[in-house]
Short mmCIF file of C-alpha atoms and ligand atoms in Angstrom, two decimals:
data_model
loop_
_atom_site.label_atom_id
_atom_site.label_comp_id
_atom_site.label_asym_id
_atom_site.label_seq_id
_atom_site.Cartn_x
_atom_site.Cartn_y
_atom_site.Cartn_z
CA MET T 1 -3.47 -57.08 33.14
CA ARG T 2 -5.39 -53.91 32.48
CA GLN T 3 -3.25 -51.13 30.98
CA ILE T 4 -3.74 -47.49 31.89
CA ARG T 5 -2.22 -44.88 29.60
CA LEU T 6 -0.53 -41.98 31.41
CA TYR T 7 -0.79 -38.53 29.87
CA ASP T 8 1.36 -35.85 31.50
CA THR T 9 0.55 -32.17 31.11
CA THR T 10 3.13 -30.73 33.54
CA LEU T 11 4.67 -28.68 30.73
CA ARG T 12 1.34 -27.14 29.71
CA ASP T 13 -1.29 -27.21 32.48
CA GLY T 14 1.43 -27.55 35.15
CA ALA T 15 3.33 -24.56 33.79
CA GLN T 16 0.16 -22.54 34.41
CA SER T 17 0.78 -22.81 38.18
CA GLU T 18 1.39 -19.63 40.05
CA ASP T 19 5.16 -19.16 40.61
CA VAL T 20 6.15 -21.80 38.05
CA SER T 21 7.99 -21.02 34.87
CA PHE T 22 10.06 -23.53 32.94
CA THR T 23 12.89 -22.64 30.59
CA LEU T 24 13.25 -24.50 27.32
CA ASP T 25 16.05 -26.54 28.87
CA ASP T 26 13.91 -27.42 31.89
CA LYS T 27 11.15 -28.61 29.60
CA LEU T 28 13.47 -30.85 27.65
CA ARG T 29 14.96 -32.34 30.83
CA ILE T 30 11.52 -32.98 32.26
CA THR T 31 10.42 -34.64 29.02
CA GLU T 32 13.37 -37.02 29.14
CA ARG T 33 12.75 -37.81 32.80
CA LEU T 34 9.04 -38.45 32.16
CA ASP T 35 10.00 -40.80 29.36
CA GLU T 36 12.35 -42.67 31.71
CA LEU T 37 9.53 -42.84 34.24
CA GLY T 38 7.36 -44.59 31.66
CA ILE T 39 4.85 -41.82 30.88
CA HIS T 40 3.08 -42.57 27.59
CA TYR T 41 2.19 -39.03 26.50
CA VAL T 42 3.97 -35.78 27.24
CA GLU T 43 2.01 -32.66 26.39
CA GLY T 44 4.67 -30.12 25.53
CA GLY T 45 2.74 -26.88 25.33
CA TRP T 46 0.48 -24.70 23.25
CA PRO T 47 2.34 -23.81 20.04
CA GLY T 48 -0.26 -21.27 18.92
CA SER T 49 -0.07 -19.32 22.16
CA ASN T 50 3.62 -18.76 22.76
CA PRO T 51 6.87 -18.87 20.83
CA ARG T 52 8.78 -20.70 23.56
CA ASP T 53 6.47 -23.68 23.10
CA GLU T 54 7.13 -23.70 19.36
CA GLU T 55 10.85 -23.86 20.11
CA PHE T 56 10.22 -26.74 22.46
CA PHE T 57 8.56 -28.84 19.76
CA ARG T 58 11.46 -28.19 17.41
CA ALA T 59 14.00 -29.25 20.04
CA ALA T 60 11.92 -32.19 21.28
CA ARG T 61 12.14 -33.81 17.85
CA GLN T 62 15.86 -34.37 18.53
CA LEU T 63 15.23 -36.22 21.82
CA ARG T 64 15.60 -39.97 21.79
CA LEU T 65 12.54 -41.08 23.71
CA ARG T 66 11.74 -44.70 24.57
CA GLN T 67 7.98 -44.66 24.51
CA ALA T 68 6.68 -41.19 25.34
CA ARG T 69 4.76 -39.57 22.49
CA ILE T 70 4.85 -35.80 22.39
CA ALA T 71 1.48 -34.05 22.18
CA ALA T 72 0.83 -30.48 21.08
CA PHE T 73 -2.11 -28.73 22.70
CA GLY T 74 -4.53 -26.25 21.17
CA ALA T 75 -8.17 -25.35 20.76
CA THR T 76 -10.87 -26.03 18.18
CA ARG T 77 -11.05 -23.62 15.22
CA ARG T 78 -12.52 -20.18 15.66
CA ALA T 79 -16.16 -19.78 14.74
CA GLY T 80 -16.92 -18.40 11.30
CA ILE T 81 -13.80 -19.57 9.47
CA ARG T 82 -12.73 -22.81 7.83
CA ALA T 83 -10.46 -25.16 9.80
CA ALA T 84 -7.87 -24.88 7.02
CA ASP T 85 -7.73 -21.10 7.56
CA ASP T 86 -7.33 -21.27 11.33
CA ARG T 87 -3.93 -20.06 12.43
CA ASN T 88 -3.91 -22.02 15.70
CA LEU T 89 -4.71 -25.32 14.02
CA ASP T 90 -1.94 -24.55 11.57
CA ALA T 91 0.50 -23.95 14.44
CA LEU T 92 -0.47 -27.35 15.85
CA LEU T 93 0.42 -29.06 12.59
CA ARG T 94 3.68 -27.18 12.34
CA ALA T 95 4.66 -28.62 15.74
CA GLU T 96 4.93 -31.94 13.85
CA THR T 97 3.93 -34.09 16.79
CA PRO T 98 2.39 -37.56 16.46
CA VAL T 99 -0.38 -36.50 18.84
CA VAL T 100 -2.52 -33.36 18.87
CA THR T 101 -4.90 -32.58 21.71
CA ILE T 102 -7.57 -29.97 21.12
CA VAL T 103 -9.88 -28.57 23.71
CA GLY T 104 -13.46 -27.71 22.81
CA LYS T 105 -16.48 -26.29 24.61
CA THR T 106 -19.05 -28.81 25.81
CA TRP T 107 -21.00 -26.71 28.34
CA ASP T 108 -23.86 -24.75 26.79
CA LEU T 109 -23.23 -21.85 29.19
CA HIS T 110 -19.78 -21.33 27.63
CA VAL T 111 -21.09 -21.61 24.09
CA ARG T 112 -23.78 -19.00 24.77
CA ASP T 113 -21.90 -16.58 27.03
CA ASP T 114 -18.27 -16.99 26.02
CA LEU T 115 -18.22 -18.05 22.35
CA ARG T 116 -21.61 -16.36 21.72
CA ILE T 117 -22.56 -18.67 18.88
CA PRO T 118 -25.62 -20.90 18.43
CA LEU T 119 -25.33 -24.28 20.17
CA ALA T 120 -25.54 -26.14 16.85
CA GLU T 121 -22.66 -24.14 15.40
CA ASN T 122 -20.34 -25.27 18.21
CA LEU T 123 -21.03 -28.88 17.20
CA GLU T 124 -19.80 -28.01 13.69
CA VAL T 125 -16.73 -26.30 15.12
CA ILE T 126 -15.85 -29.45 17.06
CA GLY T 127 -16.55 -31.84 14.18
CA ASP T 128 -14.66 -29.73 11.63
CA SER T 129 -11.59 -29.27 13.77
CA VAL T 130 -11.27 -32.97 14.55
CA THR T 131 -11.85 -33.97 10.93
CA PHE T 132 -9.23 -31.50 9.75
CA LEU T 133 -6.58 -32.85 12.14
CA ARG T 134 -7.55 -36.50 11.85
CA THR T 135 -6.15 -36.89 8.34
CA ARG T 136 -2.98 -34.98 9.17
CA VAL T 137 -1.79 -36.41 12.51
CA ASP T 138 -1.54 -39.86 14.00
CA GLU T 139 -3.67 -39.38 17.09
CA VAL T 140 -6.22 -36.69 17.84
CA ILE T 141 -7.38 -36.34 21.42
CA PHE T 142 -10.46 -34.22 22.05
CA ASP T 143 -10.46 -32.57 25.50
CA ALA T 144 -14.11 -32.02 26.43
CA GLU T 145 -13.80 -28.83 28.48
CA HIS T 146 -16.19 -28.52 31.44
CA PHE T 147 -17.65 -31.91 30.56
CA PHE T 148 -18.85 -32.64 34.09
CA ASP T 149 -20.33 -29.19 34.78
CA GLY T 150 -21.97 -29.21 31.36
CA PHE T 151 -23.36 -32.68 31.93
CA ALA T 152 -24.86 -31.61 35.27
CA ARG T 153 -26.77 -28.70 33.62
CA ASN T 154 -27.58 -29.87 30.12
CA PRO T 155 -26.58 -33.51 29.67
CA ASP T 156 -28.05 -33.87 26.19
CA TYR T 157 -26.03 -31.02 24.77
CA THR T 158 -22.77 -32.07 26.46
CA LEU T 159 -23.16 -35.61 25.12
CA ALA T 160 -23.94 -34.23 21.66
CA CYS T 161 -20.61 -32.36 21.78
CA ILE T 162 -18.53 -35.46 22.52
CA ALA T 163 -20.56 -37.40 19.94
CA ALA T 164 -19.56 -34.79 17.33
CA ALA T 165 -15.88 -35.33 18.21
CA ALA T 166 -16.27 -39.12 18.12
CA ARG T 167 -18.09 -39.06 14.76
CA ALA T 168 -15.34 -36.90 13.31
CA GLY T 169 -12.82 -39.58 14.25
CA ALA T 170 -11.21 -38.44 17.52
CA THR T 171 -8.87 -41.20 18.70
CA LEU T 172 -9.84 -40.52 22.29
CA VAL T 173 -12.27 -38.20 24.05
CA CYS T 174 -10.95 -36.89 27.33
CA LEU T 175 -13.56 -35.81 29.87
CA CYS T 176 -12.42 -32.74 31.77
CA ASP T 177 -13.41 -31.49 35.20
CA THR T 178 -12.02 -28.09 34.30
CA ARG T 179 -13.30 -26.22 37.37
CA GLY T 180 -12.25 -29.10 39.59
CA GLY T 181 -15.34 -28.99 41.78
CA SER T 182 -17.11 -32.26 40.94
CA LEU T 183 -17.65 -35.07 43.42
CA SER T 184 -16.63 -38.64 42.67
CA GLY T 185 -20.21 -39.95 42.39
CA GLN T 186 -21.05 -37.29 39.80
CA VAL T 187 -17.93 -38.13 37.85
CA GLY T 188 -18.78 -41.83 37.84
CA ASN T 189 -22.33 -41.28 36.56
CA ALA T 190 -21.22 -38.88 33.84
CA VAL T 191 -18.51 -41.28 32.63
CA ASP T 192 -21.16 -44.00 32.37
CA ALA T 193 -23.33 -41.70 30.28
CA ALA T 194 -20.41 -40.78 28.01
CA GLN T 195 -19.65 -44.42 27.47
CA SER T 196 -23.23 -45.15 26.43
CA ALA T 197 -23.22 -42.12 24.12
CA ILE T 198 -19.97 -42.98 22.32
CA PRO T 199 -19.39 -46.70 23.01
CA ASP T 200 -16.75 -47.12 20.28
CA THR T 201 -14.47 -44.27 21.35
CA ALA T 202 -11.84 -44.58 24.04
CA LEU T 203 -12.25 -42.22 27.00
CA GLY T 204 -9.76 -40.33 29.12
CA ILE T 205 -10.07 -38.29 32.30
CA HIS T 206 -8.60 -34.87 33.16
CA CYS T 207 -9.34 -33.57 36.64
CA HIS T 208 -8.48 -30.43 38.56
CA ASN T 209 -8.07 -30.34 42.30
CA ASP T 210 -10.27 -27.47 43.49
CA ALA T 211 -12.20 -29.72 45.88
CA GLU T 212 -9.12 -31.84 46.62
CA LEU T 213 -10.67 -34.73 44.74
CA ALA T 214 -8.64 -34.77 41.52
CA VAL T 215 -6.94 -38.08 42.32
CA ALA T 216 -10.12 -39.68 43.69
CA ASN T 217 -12.17 -38.49 40.71
CA SER T 218 -9.58 -39.77 38.25
CA LEU T 219 -9.58 -43.14 39.99
CA GLU T 220 -13.39 -43.26 39.83
CA ALA T 221 -13.39 -42.47 36.11
CA LEU T 222 -10.83 -45.21 35.47
CA GLU T 223 -12.97 -47.64 37.49
CA ARG T 224 -15.83 -46.82 35.13
CA GLY T 225 -13.81 -47.59 32.05
CA CYS T 226 -11.65 -44.61 31.08
CA VAL T 227 -8.37 -45.87 29.64
CA GLN T 228 -6.23 -42.75 29.87
CA VAL T 229 -5.53 -40.46 32.80
CA GLN T 230 -4.20 -36.93 32.42
CA GLY T 231 -2.36 -35.20 35.22
CA THR T 232 0.81 -33.43 36.26
CA MET T 233 3.89 -34.18 38.32
CA ASN T 234 3.32 -33.22 41.97
CA GLY T 235 -0.14 -31.95 41.02
CA LEU T 236 1.17 -28.65 39.62
CA GLY T 237 -1.41 -26.66 37.72
CA GLU T 238 -3.74 -23.70 37.42
CA ARG T 239 -5.34 -22.63 40.76
CA CYS T 240 -5.22 -25.65 43.11
CA GLY T 241 -3.56 -27.84 40.51
CA ASN T 242 -4.25 -30.92 38.43
CA ALA T 243 -4.61 -34.58 39.32
CA ASN T 244 -1.26 -35.62 40.77
CA LEU T 245 0.31 -38.35 38.66
CA VAL T 246 2.85 -38.99 41.40
CA SER T 247 -0.02 -40.16 43.62
CA LEU T 248 -2.02 -41.79 40.85
CA ILE T 249 0.70 -44.01 39.40
CA PRO T 250 1.44 -45.99 42.59
CA THR T 251 -2.24 -46.08 43.55
CA LEU T 252 -3.26 -47.55 40.20
CA GLN T 253 -0.37 -49.91 40.08
CA LEU T 254 0.12 -51.08 43.67
CA LYS T 255 -3.44 -50.90 44.95
CA ARG T 256 -5.59 -51.48 41.89
CA GLY T 257 -3.21 -53.92 40.23
CA TRP T 258 -3.40 -52.07 36.90
CA SER T 259 -0.31 -51.70 34.82
CA CYS T 260 1.15 -48.24 34.14
CA VAL T 261 4.95 -48.41 34.36
CA THR T 262 7.51 -51.12 35.15
CA PRO T 263 8.50 -51.79 38.79
CA GLU T 264 11.96 -50.33 38.05
CA GLN T 265 10.37 -47.17 36.69
CA LEU T 266 8.08 -46.94 39.72
CA ALA T 267 11.15 -47.09 41.98
CA GLY T 268 12.33 -43.89 40.28
CA LEU T 269 9.11 -42.02 41.12
CA ALA T 270 10.39 -40.07 44.16
CA ASP T 271 13.45 -39.02 42.24
CA ALA T 272 11.43 -37.81 39.24
CA ALA T 273 9.09 -35.89 41.55
CA ARG T 274 12.09 -34.16 43.17
CA LEU T 275 13.56 -33.21 39.82
CA VAL T 276 10.34 -31.47 38.81
CA TYR T 277 10.25 -29.56 42.10
CA GLU T 278 13.82 -28.52 41.60
CA LEU T 279 13.32 -27.29 38.06
CA ALA T 280 10.09 -25.55 39.06
CA ASN T 281 12.12 -23.92 41.84
CA LEU T 282 9.64 -25.08 44.47
CA GLU T 283 10.26 -26.55 47.89
CA PRO T 284 9.19 -30.21 47.82
CA SER T 285 6.15 -30.87 49.95
CA LYS T 286 7.18 -32.91 53.00
CA ARG T 287 3.75 -34.38 53.46
CA GLN T 288 3.25 -35.42 49.85
CA PRO T 289 1.79 -38.95 49.73
CA TYR T 290 4.17 -41.70 48.62
CA VAL T 291 7.22 -39.51 47.85
CA GLY T 292 7.31 -36.83 50.57
CA GLN T 293 10.05 -36.83 53.17
CA SER T 294 7.42 -37.45 55.87
CA ALA T 295 5.46 -40.07 53.93
CA PHE T 296 7.16 -42.90 55.81
CA ALA T 297 8.50 -40.98 58.82
CA HIS T 298 7.64 -42.28 62.26
CA LYS T 299 7.65 -40.15 65.36
CA GLY T 300 5.40 -41.58 68.06
CA GLY T 301 7.26 -44.09 70.24
CA LEU T 302 4.59 -46.76 69.79
CA HIS T 303 4.69 -46.42 66.03
CA VAL T 304 8.47 -46.65 65.95
CA ALA T 305 8.50 -49.72 68.17
CA ALA T 306 5.94 -51.39 65.91
CA VAL T 307 7.55 -50.57 62.54
CA GLN T 308 10.85 -51.89 63.85
CA LYS T 309 9.16 -55.25 64.31
CA ASN T 310 7.13 -55.15 61.14
CA ALA T 311 6.99 -52.07 58.90
CA GLU T 312 3.56 -53.08 57.61
CA THR T 313 2.05 -52.04 60.96
CA TYR T 314 2.17 -48.33 60.06
CA GLU T 315 3.20 -48.25 56.40
CA HIS T 316 0.58 -48.73 53.69
CA ILE T 317 3.20 -49.77 51.14
CA ASP T 318 6.89 -50.60 51.16
CA PRO T 319 8.51 -47.16 50.60
CA ALA T 320 11.24 -48.68 48.42
CA LEU T 321 8.63 -49.48 45.75
CA VAL T 322 8.32 -45.76 44.97
CA GLY T 323 11.92 -44.89 45.76
CA ASN T 324 11.26 -43.47 49.21
CA LEU T 325 12.74 -44.33 52.60
CA GLN T 326 11.50 -45.10 56.07
CA ARG T 327 12.61 -42.44 58.54
CA VAL T 328 12.61 -42.51 62.30
CA LEU T 329 12.26 -39.10 63.87
CA VAL T 330 13.89 -38.03 67.05
CA SER T 331 11.93 -35.72 69.27
CA ASP T 332 10.67 -35.26 72.78
CA LEU T 333 8.07 -37.90 72.01
CA SER T 334 10.78 -40.39 71.39
CA GLY T 335 11.54 -43.31 73.57
CA ARG T 336 14.42 -45.70 73.46
CA GLY T 337 13.12 -47.42 70.34
CA ASN T 338 13.39 -44.25 68.23
CA LEU T 339 16.87 -43.56 69.45
CA LEU T 340 18.08 -47.08 68.82
CA ALA T 341 16.58 -47.06 65.34
CA LYS T 342 17.99 -43.64 64.58
CA ALA T 343 21.43 -44.63 65.85
CA ALA T 344 21.33 -47.71 63.66
CA GLN T 345 20.71 -45.46 60.62
CA PHE T 346 24.02 -43.76 61.40
CA GLY T 347 25.73 -47.11 61.84
CA VAL T 348 25.92 -46.72 65.61
CA ASP T 349 24.95 -49.56 67.91
CA LEU T 350 23.54 -48.03 71.07
CA GLN T 351 21.91 -51.27 72.13
CA GLY T 352 25.19 -52.54 73.53
CA ASP T 353 25.72 -49.42 75.62
CA PRO T 354 22.74 -48.78 77.90
CA ALA T 355 24.60 -46.08 79.84
CA ALA T 356 25.26 -44.09 76.64
CA LEU T 357 21.64 -44.50 75.62
CA GLN T 358 20.56 -43.16 79.00
CA ARG T 359 22.91 -40.16 78.66
CA LEU T 360 21.64 -39.43 75.18
CA LEU T 361 17.99 -39.57 76.25
CA ARG T 362 18.65 -37.21 79.14
CA GLU T 363 20.63 -34.73 77.06
CA LEU T 364 18.05 -34.79 74.29
CA LYS T 365 15.18 -34.01 76.67
CA ASP T 366 17.21 -31.23 78.25
CA LEU T 367 18.11 -29.64 74.90
CA GLU T 368 14.57 -29.94 73.60
CA SER T 369 13.27 -28.12 76.65
CA GLN T 370 15.58 -25.24 75.68
CA GLY T 371 14.12 -25.12 72.18
CA TYR T 372 16.40 -27.40 70.18
CA ALA T 373 14.71 -29.64 67.65
CA PHE T 374 16.59 -32.50 66.06
CA GLU T 375 13.94 -33.77 63.67
CA GLY T 376 15.34 -31.58 60.92
CA ALA T 377 18.92 -31.65 62.14
CA ASP T 378 20.37 -35.10 61.59
CA ALA T 379 23.97 -33.94 61.62
CA SER T 380 23.66 -32.19 64.99
CA PHE T 381 22.01 -35.34 66.28
CA GLU T 382 24.85 -37.53 65.12
CA LEU T 383 27.34 -35.27 66.93
CA LEU T 384 25.20 -35.54 70.06
CA MET T 385 25.19 -39.30 69.74
CA ARG T 386 28.97 -39.33 69.40
CA LYS T 387 29.22 -37.30 72.57
CA ALA T 388 27.03 -39.74 74.50
CA LEU T 389 29.09 -42.67 73.25
CA ASP T 390 32.61 -41.31 73.38
CA GLY T 391 32.28 -38.87 76.27
CA ASP T 392 32.91 -35.90 73.95
CA ARG T 393 31.81 -34.83 70.50
CA PRO T 394 34.30 -34.67 67.66
CA ARG T 395 36.08 -31.32 67.77
CA PHE T 396 38.42 -29.94 65.16
CA PHE T 397 39.07 -26.39 66.31
CA ARG T 398 38.68 -24.11 69.29
CA LEU T 399 37.14 -20.67 69.02
CA ILE T 400 39.21 -17.91 70.50
CA GLY T 401 36.72 -15.25 69.57
CA PHE T 402 34.70 -13.59 66.83
CA ARG T 403 33.30 -10.16 66.20
CA VAL T 404 30.50 -9.29 63.79
CA ILE T 405 29.92 -5.72 62.64
CA ASP T 406 26.81 -4.61 60.83
CA GLU T 407 27.23 -1.06 59.72
CA LYS T 408 24.85 1.30 57.92
CA ARG T 409 26.54 4.62 57.28
CA HIS T 410 23.88 6.45 55.37
CA GLU T 411 20.12 6.33 55.11
CA ASP T 412 20.20 5.28 51.44
CA GLU T 413 23.11 2.91 51.73
CA VAL T 414 22.93 -0.87 52.05
CA PRO T 415 24.48 -2.02 55.30
CA ILE T 416 27.92 -3.64 55.27
CA ALA T 417 28.46 -6.78 57.30
CA GLU T 418 31.91 -7.88 58.30
CA ALA T 419 33.10 -10.66 60.60
CA THR T 420 36.53 -11.30 62.09
CA ILE T 421 37.33 -14.58 63.69
CA MET T 422 40.20 -16.14 65.59
CA LEU T 423 40.46 -19.86 66.12
CA GLU T 424 42.99 -22.45 67.10
CA GLY T 425 43.66 -25.69 65.24
CA PRO T 426 44.54 -29.03 66.85
CA ASP T 427 48.28 -28.42 66.67
CA GLY T 428 48.03 -24.98 68.25
CA THR T 429 48.06 -22.96 65.00
CA VAL T 430 46.04 -19.79 65.35
CA GLU T 431 44.07 -18.55 62.36
CA HIS T 432 42.87 -14.97 62.34
CA THR T 433 40.77 -13.84 59.38
CA ALA T 434 38.05 -11.47 58.34
CA ALA T 435 35.37 -11.67 55.66
CA GLN T 436 32.49 -9.59 54.38
CA GLY T 437 29.04 -10.91 53.66
CA ASN T 438 25.62 -9.79 52.52
CA GLY T 439 24.47 -10.04 56.12
CA PRO T 440 26.00 -10.73 59.53
CA VAL T 441 25.43 -14.50 59.43
CA ASN T 442 26.75 -14.77 55.90
CA ALA T 443 29.85 -12.78 56.91
CA LEU T 444 30.41 -15.04 59.92
CA ASP T 445 29.98 -18.13 57.74
CA CYS T 446 32.49 -16.80 55.20
CA ALA T 447 35.03 -15.91 57.88
CA LEU T 448 34.70 -19.29 59.59
CA ARG T 449 35.16 -21.12 56.34
CA LYS T 450 38.10 -18.99 55.33
CA ALA T 451 39.87 -19.65 58.64
CA LEU T 452 39.04 -23.36 58.71
CA GLY T 453 39.92 -23.79 55.04
CA LYS T 454 43.53 -23.10 55.92
CA LEU T 455 43.54 -25.90 58.49
CA TYR T 456 41.31 -28.30 56.55
CA PRO T 457 41.21 -27.87 52.76
CA GLU T 458 38.20 -30.24 52.48
CA ILE T 459 36.05 -27.41 53.91
CA GLN T 460 36.28 -25.61 50.55
CA ASP T 461 33.54 -27.70 48.93
CA VAL T 462 30.97 -27.16 51.70
CA ARG T 463 28.06 -24.98 50.60
CA LEU T 464 25.28 -23.44 52.61
CA HIS T 465 21.99 -24.42 50.98
CA ASP T 466 19.34 -23.22 53.33
CA TYR T 467 19.09 -21.06 56.41
CA LYS T 468 15.94 -20.88 58.50
CA VAL T 469 15.26 -18.79 61.57
CA ARG T 470 12.31 -19.48 63.76
CA VAL T 471 11.28 -17.37 66.73
CA LEU T 472 10.02 -19.65 69.47
CA GLY T 473 6.97 -18.58 71.41
CA GLY T 474 6.77 -17.96 75.11
CA ALA T 475 8.97 -14.96 75.70
CA GLU T 476 7.98 -11.66 74.20
CA GLY T 477 9.69 -9.38 71.69
CA THR T 478 13.47 -9.41 71.64
CA GLU T 479 13.52 -11.67 74.69
CA ALA T 480 12.35 -14.56 72.55
CA VAL T 481 14.52 -17.55 71.82
CA VAL T 482 15.41 -18.20 68.18
CA ARG T 483 16.13 -21.52 66.58
CA VAL T 484 18.35 -21.58 63.52
CA LEU T 485 18.36 -24.51 61.12
CA ILE T 486 21.10 -24.70 58.53
CA GLU T 487 21.30 -27.06 55.61
CA SER T 488 24.79 -27.57 54.21
CA GLY T 489 26.16 -29.88 51.58
CA ASP T 490 29.12 -31.05 49.58
CA GLU T 491 29.09 -32.96 46.31
CA HIS T 492 28.07 -36.18 48.08
CA GLU T 493 25.37 -35.35 50.54
CA ARG T 494 23.42 -32.69 52.42
CA TRP T 495 23.16 -32.38 56.18
CA SER T 496 21.29 -30.19 58.63
CA THR T 497 22.29 -28.66 61.91
CA VAL T 498 20.61 -26.61 64.61
CA GLY T 499 21.42 -23.84 67.08
CA VAL T 500 19.32 -22.10 69.76
CA SER T 501 19.91 -18.85 71.62
CA HIS T 502 18.37 -15.51 72.55
CA ASN T 503 20.91 -14.10 70.10
CA VAL T 504 20.44 -14.95 66.44
CA ILE T 505 24.18 -14.69 65.71
CA GLU T 506 24.98 -17.12 68.50
CA ALA T 507 22.29 -19.56 67.36
CA SER T 508 23.66 -19.35 63.82
CA TRP T 509 27.19 -19.84 65.10
CA GLN T 510 26.23 -23.07 66.88
CA ALA T 511 24.60 -24.44 63.75
CA LEU T 512 27.61 -23.43 61.63
CA VAL T 513 30.06 -25.10 64.01
CA ASP T 514 28.00 -28.30 64.00
CA SER T 515 27.96 -28.22 60.23
CA MET T 516 31.76 -27.89 59.96
CA ASP T 517 32.41 -30.46 62.69
CA TYR T 518 30.08 -32.88 60.99
CA LYS T 519 31.80 -32.43 57.65
CA LEU T 520 35.26 -32.96 59.14
CA HIS T 521 34.10 -35.91 61.19
CA LYS T 522 32.54 -37.46 58.10
CA HIS T 523 35.68 -36.78 56.07
CA ARG T 524 37.88 -38.40 58.68
CA ARG T 525 35.74 -41.52 58.68
CA GLY T 526 35.96 -41.64 54.91
CA ARG T 527 32.25 -41.03 54.29
ZN1 ZN A 1 -6.66 -28.62 32.76
#
């Protein structure tokens, strides 16, 4: 089976994304996870350009990696000096990695206007730099910067550049679509030309996503004979990002039948993608192919009915292969099939209770017409389902009343929010507490938890993870209806709840109550 070598540059190119910054610890954790995932090369950073990267290479030497080889990234020597005198090349050697990747100019426009040296001198710069490294490190990868743009304008010169790297002994020449604007046909033709120019040197591909073709262009280059693909986790990277390895790996493996990682490693793909989002402090993209929450989510009634019979009808792969899950969404588009499937996910058999199913459908349509949405609020939906089945939803306390005060006493002072709450437990105990918060909803949440915590100690480990307010169209200004979505969690799971009202505090209250009721209900059932 044909083997494709995976080269990850999340820690270098990926770290150049807007809003992304990895700590040393993050970088080490990502490296270990990429190794577990089966990535062959992990580019750790640019030791000449920043001290944090130098630290990384020192620390990475202590990691016990299965197969990933760490690569240090840098550029060819500066013009006018010897390679041995170049401080950046020296920094690359001091990183003590088995692999060094150096980027060099291969577009005549850059040589003339950026480097401002004669075209022939750039060939010497490339050759020298590779020769210098070749005897000192195991593998030298030459990244041919702007290869495709250069090839389009002055093919002879661009090919002469990669020939200089190959002659000097580069282990692999990686063809880069640095501006990310090439089309797949162009990429294919240029790869063919590179192969004819340097038939004895292995080729790699490094694409950027400025025309949203990074994955397609990488695939095309591999079809034409490249053996290594460079990319990043979740497509992080400068501007619009790099080729997304999370999309490429399953495509190459499941669709092309090429071998990249083991099936067990592939099943950890969604998890690895999530870890990188988390460490990058980015919200995972719902619609991300293969691993996104929506990638195998079905909403239309027809679709749901069909996937229940045979998932292949609307799923291009089995989601379990990449560690994802099929989801059935509940919404006003949903028919009985969705509801039955959704209920089954919660371990509830609605099939045997047509009257309950009817009640649930009616209630759902009614609530949705008021602005509720249950697609992102599984826990509220489960409570609703319980109500349809059992005649009432699980209840653990009764509200006697609450009051929220938001007070700003001086122009330059931050407002103070305070909530008092009175509620009654199942045995008639009345709890009356107050709490402050950094806003009215936070204060209400704290007060509710404080009061409930006395009745139910298991409430202590519930955390509020996310709070979203959406103003629903239709009415104008303050008349509008708001929908609040809350994500809560304990150490075992996360759940989401919803509330709707003209009043944002009331909407938040509903979502908070659902969250607490869900937790207590779950606890009582031993989940
Ligand atoms: Zn790049």
